[in-house]
mmCIF file of C-alpha atoms in Angstrom:
data_model
loop_
_atom_site.group_PDB
_atom_site.id
_atom_site.type_symbol
_atom_site.label_atom_id
_atom_site.label_comp_id
_atom_site.label_asym_id
_atom_site.label_seq_id
_atom_site.Cartn_x
_atom_site.Cartn_y
_atom_site.Cartn_z
ATOM 1 C CA VAL H 987 34.369 7.766 -17.030
ATOM 2 C CA GLU H 988 30.658 7.893 -17.199
ATOM 3 C CA SER H 989 28.983 8.249 -20.588
ATOM 4 C CA ASP H 990 26.316 10.852 -21.285
ATOM 5 C CA GLY H 991 23.761 8.244 -21.724
ATOM 6 C CA ILE H 992 24.315 6.634 -18.344
ATOM 7 C CA ARG H 993 24.433 10.040 -16.675
ATOM 8 C CA SER H 994 21.131 11.121 -18.117
ATOM 9 C CA MET H 995 19.578 7.745 -17.346
ATOM 10 C CA ALA H 996 20.671 8.027 -13.754
ATOM 11 C CA ALA H 997 19.400 11.666 -13.609
ATOM 12 C CA ASN H 998 15.990 10.623 -15.079
ATOM 13 C CA MET H 999 15.458 7.594 -12.784
ATOM 14 C CA GLY H 1000 14.649 9.899 -9.862
ATOM 15 C CA GLY H 1001 11.943 11.803 -11.677
ATOM 16 C CA ALA H 1002 10.254 9.318 -13.976
ATOM 17 C CA LEU H 1003 6.787 8.012 -13.136
ATOM 18 C CA ARG H 1004 7.287 4.341 -13.684
ATOM 19 C CA PRO H 1005 4.511 1.899 -12.797
ATOM 20 C CA SER H 1006 6.585 0.449 -9.944
ATOM 21 C CA LYS H 1007 7.110 3.978 -8.445
ATOM 22 C CA VAL H 1008 3.340 4.680 -8.712
ATOM 23 C CA ALA H 1009 2.524 1.310 -7.134
ATOM 24 C CA LEU H 1010 4.867 2.074 -4.260
ATOM 25 C CA GLY H 1011 3.331 5.525 -3.824
ATOM 26 C CA VAL H 1012 -0.181 4.018 -3.685
ATOM 27 C CA PHE H 1013 1.017 1.369 -1.171
ATOM 28 C CA LEU H 1014 2.752 4.036 1.057
ATOM 29 C CA ALA H 1015 -0.537 6.086 0.975
ATOM 30 C CA VAL H 1016 -2.465 2.999 2.238
ATOM 31 C CA VAL H 1017 0.127 2.336 4.908
ATOM 32 C CA THR H 1018 0.081 5.968 5.934
ATOM 33 C CA SER H 1019 -3.701 5.789 6.278
ATOM 34 C CA ILE H 1020 -3.488 2.613 8.375
ATOM 35 C CA PHE H 1021 -0.894 4.139 10.734
ATOM 36 C CA ALA H 1022 -2.852 7.429 10.928
ATOM 37 C CA LEU H 1023 -5.840 5.453 12.122
ATOM 38 C CA PHE H 1024 -3.804 3.649 14.709
ATOM 39 C CA ILE H 1025 -2.444 6.898 15.950
ATOM 40 C CA SER H 1026 -5.827 8.432 16.181
ATOM 41 C CA ALA H 1027 -7.241 5.393 18.083
ATOM 42 C CA TYR H 1028 -4.178 5.646 20.327
ATOM 43 C CA SER H 1029 -4.709 9.313 21.089
ATOM 44 C CA ILE H 1030 -8.362 8.864 21.733
ATOM 45 C CA ARG H 1031 -7.740 5.807 24.007
ATOM 46 C CA MET H 1032 -5.045 7.745 26.033
ATOM 47 C CA GLU H 1033 -7.788 10.031 27.409
ATOM 48 C CA VAL H 1034 -9.719 7.242 29.187
ATOM 49 C CA GLY H 1035 -9.017 7.161 32.884
ATOM 50 C CA ASP H 1036 -7.520 3.567 33.010
ATOM 51 C CA TRP H 1037 -4.585 4.447 30.563
ATOM 52 C CA ARG H 1038 -1.154 3.680 32.053
ATOM 53 C CA PRO H 1039 1.765 4.045 29.660
ATOM 54 C CA LEU H 1040 4.237 1.232 29.553
ATOM 55 C CA PRO H 1041 7.881 1.972 30.204
ATOM 56 C CA GLU H 1042 9.969 2.335 27.038
ATOM 57 C CA PRO H 1043 12.957 -0.035 27.071
ATOM 58 C CA ALA H 1044 16.253 1.886 26.453
ATOM 59 C CA LEU H 1045 16.769 -0.510 23.545
ATOM 60 C CA LEU H 1046 14.109 1.318 21.496
ATOM 61 C CA LEU H 1047 16.432 4.252 21.241
ATOM 62 C CA ALA H 1048 19.236 2.118 19.817
ATOM 63 C CA ASN H 1049 16.811 0.416 17.490
ATOM 64 C CA THR H 1050 15.850 3.789 16.203
ATOM 65 C CA GLY H 1051 19.507 4.634 15.561
ATOM 66 C CA ILE H 1052 19.874 1.334 13.705
ATOM 67 C CA LEU H 1053 16.847 2.131 11.527
ATOM 68 C CA VAL H 1054 18.404 5.592 10.824
ATOM 69 C CA LEU H 1055 21.726 3.800 9.761
ATOM 70 C CA CYS H 1056 19.748 1.468 7.500
ATOM 71 C CA SER H 1057 18.089 4.445 5.690
ATOM 72 C CA VAL H 1058 21.465 6.075 5.407
ATOM 73 C CA PHE H 1059 23.139 2.965 3.910
ATOM 74 C CA LEU H 1060 20.281 2.711 1.327
ATOM 75 C CA GLN H 1061 20.588 6.299 0.390
ATOM 76 C CA GLY H 1062 24.287 5.721 -0.058
ATOM 77 C CA ALA H 1063 23.461 2.775 -2.375
ATOM 78 C CA TRP H 1064 21.283 5.149 -4.507
ATOM 79 C CA VAL H 1065 24.121 7.744 -4.667
ATOM 80 C CA ALA H 1066 26.406 4.920 -5.720
ATOM 81 C CA VAL H 1067 23.904 3.995 -8.483
ATOM 82 C CA LYS H 1068 24.002 7.525 -9.837
ATOM 83 C CA ARG H 1069 27.832 7.421 -9.795
ATOM 84 C CA ASN H 1070 27.784 3.887 -11.406
ATOM 85 C CA ASN H 1071 29.786 2.717 -8.366
ATOM 86 C CA VAL H 1072 29.143 -1.095 -8.293
ATOM 87 C CA GLN H 1073 30.938 -1.740 -5.043
ATOM 88 C CA GLY H 1074 29.243 1.232 -3.398
ATOM 89 C CA VAL H 1075 25.811 -0.054 -4.434
ATOM 90 C CA LYS H 1076 26.667 -3.664 -3.086
ATOM 91 C CA LEU H 1077 27.930 -2.251 0.160
ATOM 92 C CA GLY H 1078 25.025 0.019 0.793
ATOM 93 C CA MET H 1079 22.424 -2.529 -0.002
ATOM 94 C CA THR H 1080 24.055 -5.262 1.981
ATOM 95 C CA LEU H 1081 24.585 -3.005 5.029
ATOM 96 C CA GLY H 1082 20.978 -1.774 4.679
ATOM 97 C CA PHE H 1083 19.789 -5.342 4.827
ATOM 98 C CA LEU H 1084 21.890 -6.237 7.853
ATOM 99 C CA MET H 1085 20.862 -3.134 9.780
ATOM 100 C CA THR H 1086 17.241 -4.015 9.074
ATOM 101 C CA VAL H 1087 17.830 -7.546 10.491
ATOM 102 C CA ALA H 1088 19.613 -6.003 13.456
ATOM 103 C CA PHE H 1089 16.594 -3.653 14.035
ATOM 104 C CA MET H 1090 14.187 -6.568 13.991
ATOM 105 C CA VAL H 1091 16.396 -8.549 16.443
ATOM 106 C CA GLY H 1092 16.536 -5.520 18.693
ATOM 107 C CA GLN H 1093 12.802 -5.174 18.617
ATOM 108 C CA LEU H 1094 12.309 -8.819 19.644
ATOM 109 C CA MET H 1095 14.811 -8.229 22.470
ATOM 110 C CA ALA H 1096 12.756 -5.183 23.578
ATOM 111 C CA TRP H 1097 9.546 -7.324 23.562
ATOM 112 C CA ASP H 1098 11.366 -9.847 25.632
ATOM 113 C CA GLN H 1099 12.438 -7.238 28.171
ATOM 114 C CA LEU H 1100 8.858 -5.934 28.413
ATOM 115 C CA ILE H 1101 7.279 -9.440 28.750
ATOM 116 C CA ASP H 1102 9.924 -10.464 31.363
ATOM 117 C CA SER H 1103 8.870 -7.352 33.334
ATOM 118 C CA GLY H 1104 5.142 -8.348 33.140
ATOM 119 C CA TYR H 1105 3.945 -6.068 30.423
ATOM 120 C CA VAL H 1106 2.177 -8.594 28.302
ATOM 121 C CA ILE H 1107 -0.174 -7.691 25.391
ATOM 122 C CA SER H 1108 -3.314 -8.482 27.426
ATOM 123 C CA GLY H 1109 -2.298 -6.544 30.527
ATOM 124 C CA ILE H 1110 -3.336 -2.929 29.855
ATOM 125 C CA PRO H 1111 -4.529 -1.105 26.662
ATOM 126 C CA ALA H 1112 -1.160 0.729 26.307
ATOM 127 C CA ASN H 1113 0.526 -2.633 26.123
ATOM 128 C CA ALA H 1114 -1.895 -3.852 23.304
ATOM 129 C CA PHE H 1115 -1.293 -0.691 21.340
ATOM 130 C CA PHE H 1116 2.460 -1.069 21.714
ATOM 131 C CA TYR H 1117 2.650 -4.570 20.591
ATOM 132 C CA THR H 1118 0.093 -4.131 17.828
ATOM 133 C CA LEU H 1119 1.886 -1.038 16.333
ATOM 134 C CA THR H 1120 5.331 -2.648 16.545
ATOM 135 C CA ALA H 1121 4.028 -5.920 15.067
ATOM 136 C CA VAL H 1122 2.451 -4.074 12.134
ATOM 137 C CA HIS H 1123 5.666 -2.195 11.577
ATOM 138 C CA ALA H 1124 7.574 -5.502 11.668
ATOM 139 C CA LEU H 1125 5.340 -6.934 9.053
ATOM 140 C CA HIS H 1126 6.139 -4.072 6.783
ATOM 141 C CA LEU H 1127 9.781 -4.525 7.409
ATOM 142 C CA ILE H 1128 9.585 -8.256 6.677
ATOM 143 C CA GLY H 1129 7.855 -7.458 3.328
ATOM 144 C CA GLY H 1130 10.552 -4.883 2.659
ATOM 145 C CA LEU H 1131 13.250 -7.351 3.589
ATOM 146 C CA VAL H 1132 11.997 -9.796 0.855
ATOM 147 C CA VAL H 1133 12.036 -7.068 -1.746
ATOM 148 C CA LEU H 1134 15.373 -5.847 -0.508
ATOM 149 C CA MET H 1135 16.792 -9.337 -0.689
ATOM 150 C CA ILE H 1136 15.629 -9.665 -4.348
ATOM 151 C CA ALA H 1137 17.278 -6.266 -5.112
ATOM 152 C CA ILE H 1138 20.459 -7.375 -3.497
ATOM 153 C CA LEU H 1139 20.562 -10.496 -5.537
ATOM 154 C CA ARG H 1140 20.075 -8.439 -8.666
ATOM 155 C CA VAL H 1141 22.911 -6.048 -7.570
ATOM 156 C CA TRP H 1142 25.283 -8.821 -6.876
ATOM 157 C CA SER H 1143 24.590 -10.422 -10.272
ATOM 158 C CA ALA H 1144 24.367 -7.277 -12.331
ATOM 159 C CA GLU H 1145 27.175 -6.173 -14.610
ATOM 160 C CA GLU H 1146 25.670 -2.883 -15.515
ATOM 161 C CA ILE H 1147 24.384 -1.208 -12.301
ATOM 162 C CA VAL H 1148 22.505 1.711 -13.786
ATOM 163 C CA ALA H 1149 20.583 -0.230 -16.344
ATOM 164 C CA LYS H 1150 19.623 -3.255 -14.267
ATOM 165 C CA VAL H 1151 19.320 -2.167 -10.576
ATOM 166 C CA ALA H 1152 18.608 1.583 -10.505
ATOM 167 C CA SER H 1153 14.880 1.205 -10.015
ATOM 168 C CA PRO H 1154 14.934 -1.465 -7.292
ATOM 169 C CA VAL H 1155 17.666 0.450 -5.351
ATOM 170 C CA GLU H 1156 15.724 3.633 -5.551
ATOM 171 C CA LEU H 1157 12.447 2.022 -4.524
ATOM 172 C CA CYS H 1158 14.055 0.188 -1.612
ATOM 173 C CA GLY H 1159 15.492 3.565 -0.406
ATOM 174 C CA VAL H 1160 12.182 5.346 -0.698
ATOM 175 C CA TYR H 1161 10.398 2.525 1.183
ATOM 176 C CA TRP H 1162 13.025 2.480 4.070
ATOM 177 C CA HIS H 1163 12.914 6.310 4.365
ATOM 178 C CA PHE H 1164 9.178 5.983 4.744
ATOM 179 C CA LEU H 1165 9.421 3.224 7.375
ATOM 180 C CA LEU H 1166 11.908 5.386 9.308
#
């Protein structure tokens, strides 16, 4: 049975403006600006006559599905925090981590397929944009994986889920929803 104090703490975690939440918001605003500039440059560059789009490996669709699953698992971990369900938090966080690793392996496989087909970064401008955008996305995922691993270690060592891991679980979920 959940006490009123834990219930109110879990309810307030979503709306409180903690410094970590503000910092994540600022970071995501910067990342949004960077990707907006990339998309703008991509759109402008597509209008030049020598633009030839590279084929999209079918694996990219599967990778998108994996990234969706990751976000779903991390959302499930956040719901488990609200319910003070220790096993649910552990499961959601761990599966989210594993899905992120699977996504990155899938991206490397897609790169291999493209390179084996002759679509190297220096080939045509579309290739350069694809590799640059996916590499920048991978860097954000790697940074997120480090934070996610720290949060997972806290989850696996915490006795009181709401008090010790609510904030890292929430922030990881927000970050992954943004990456999706």
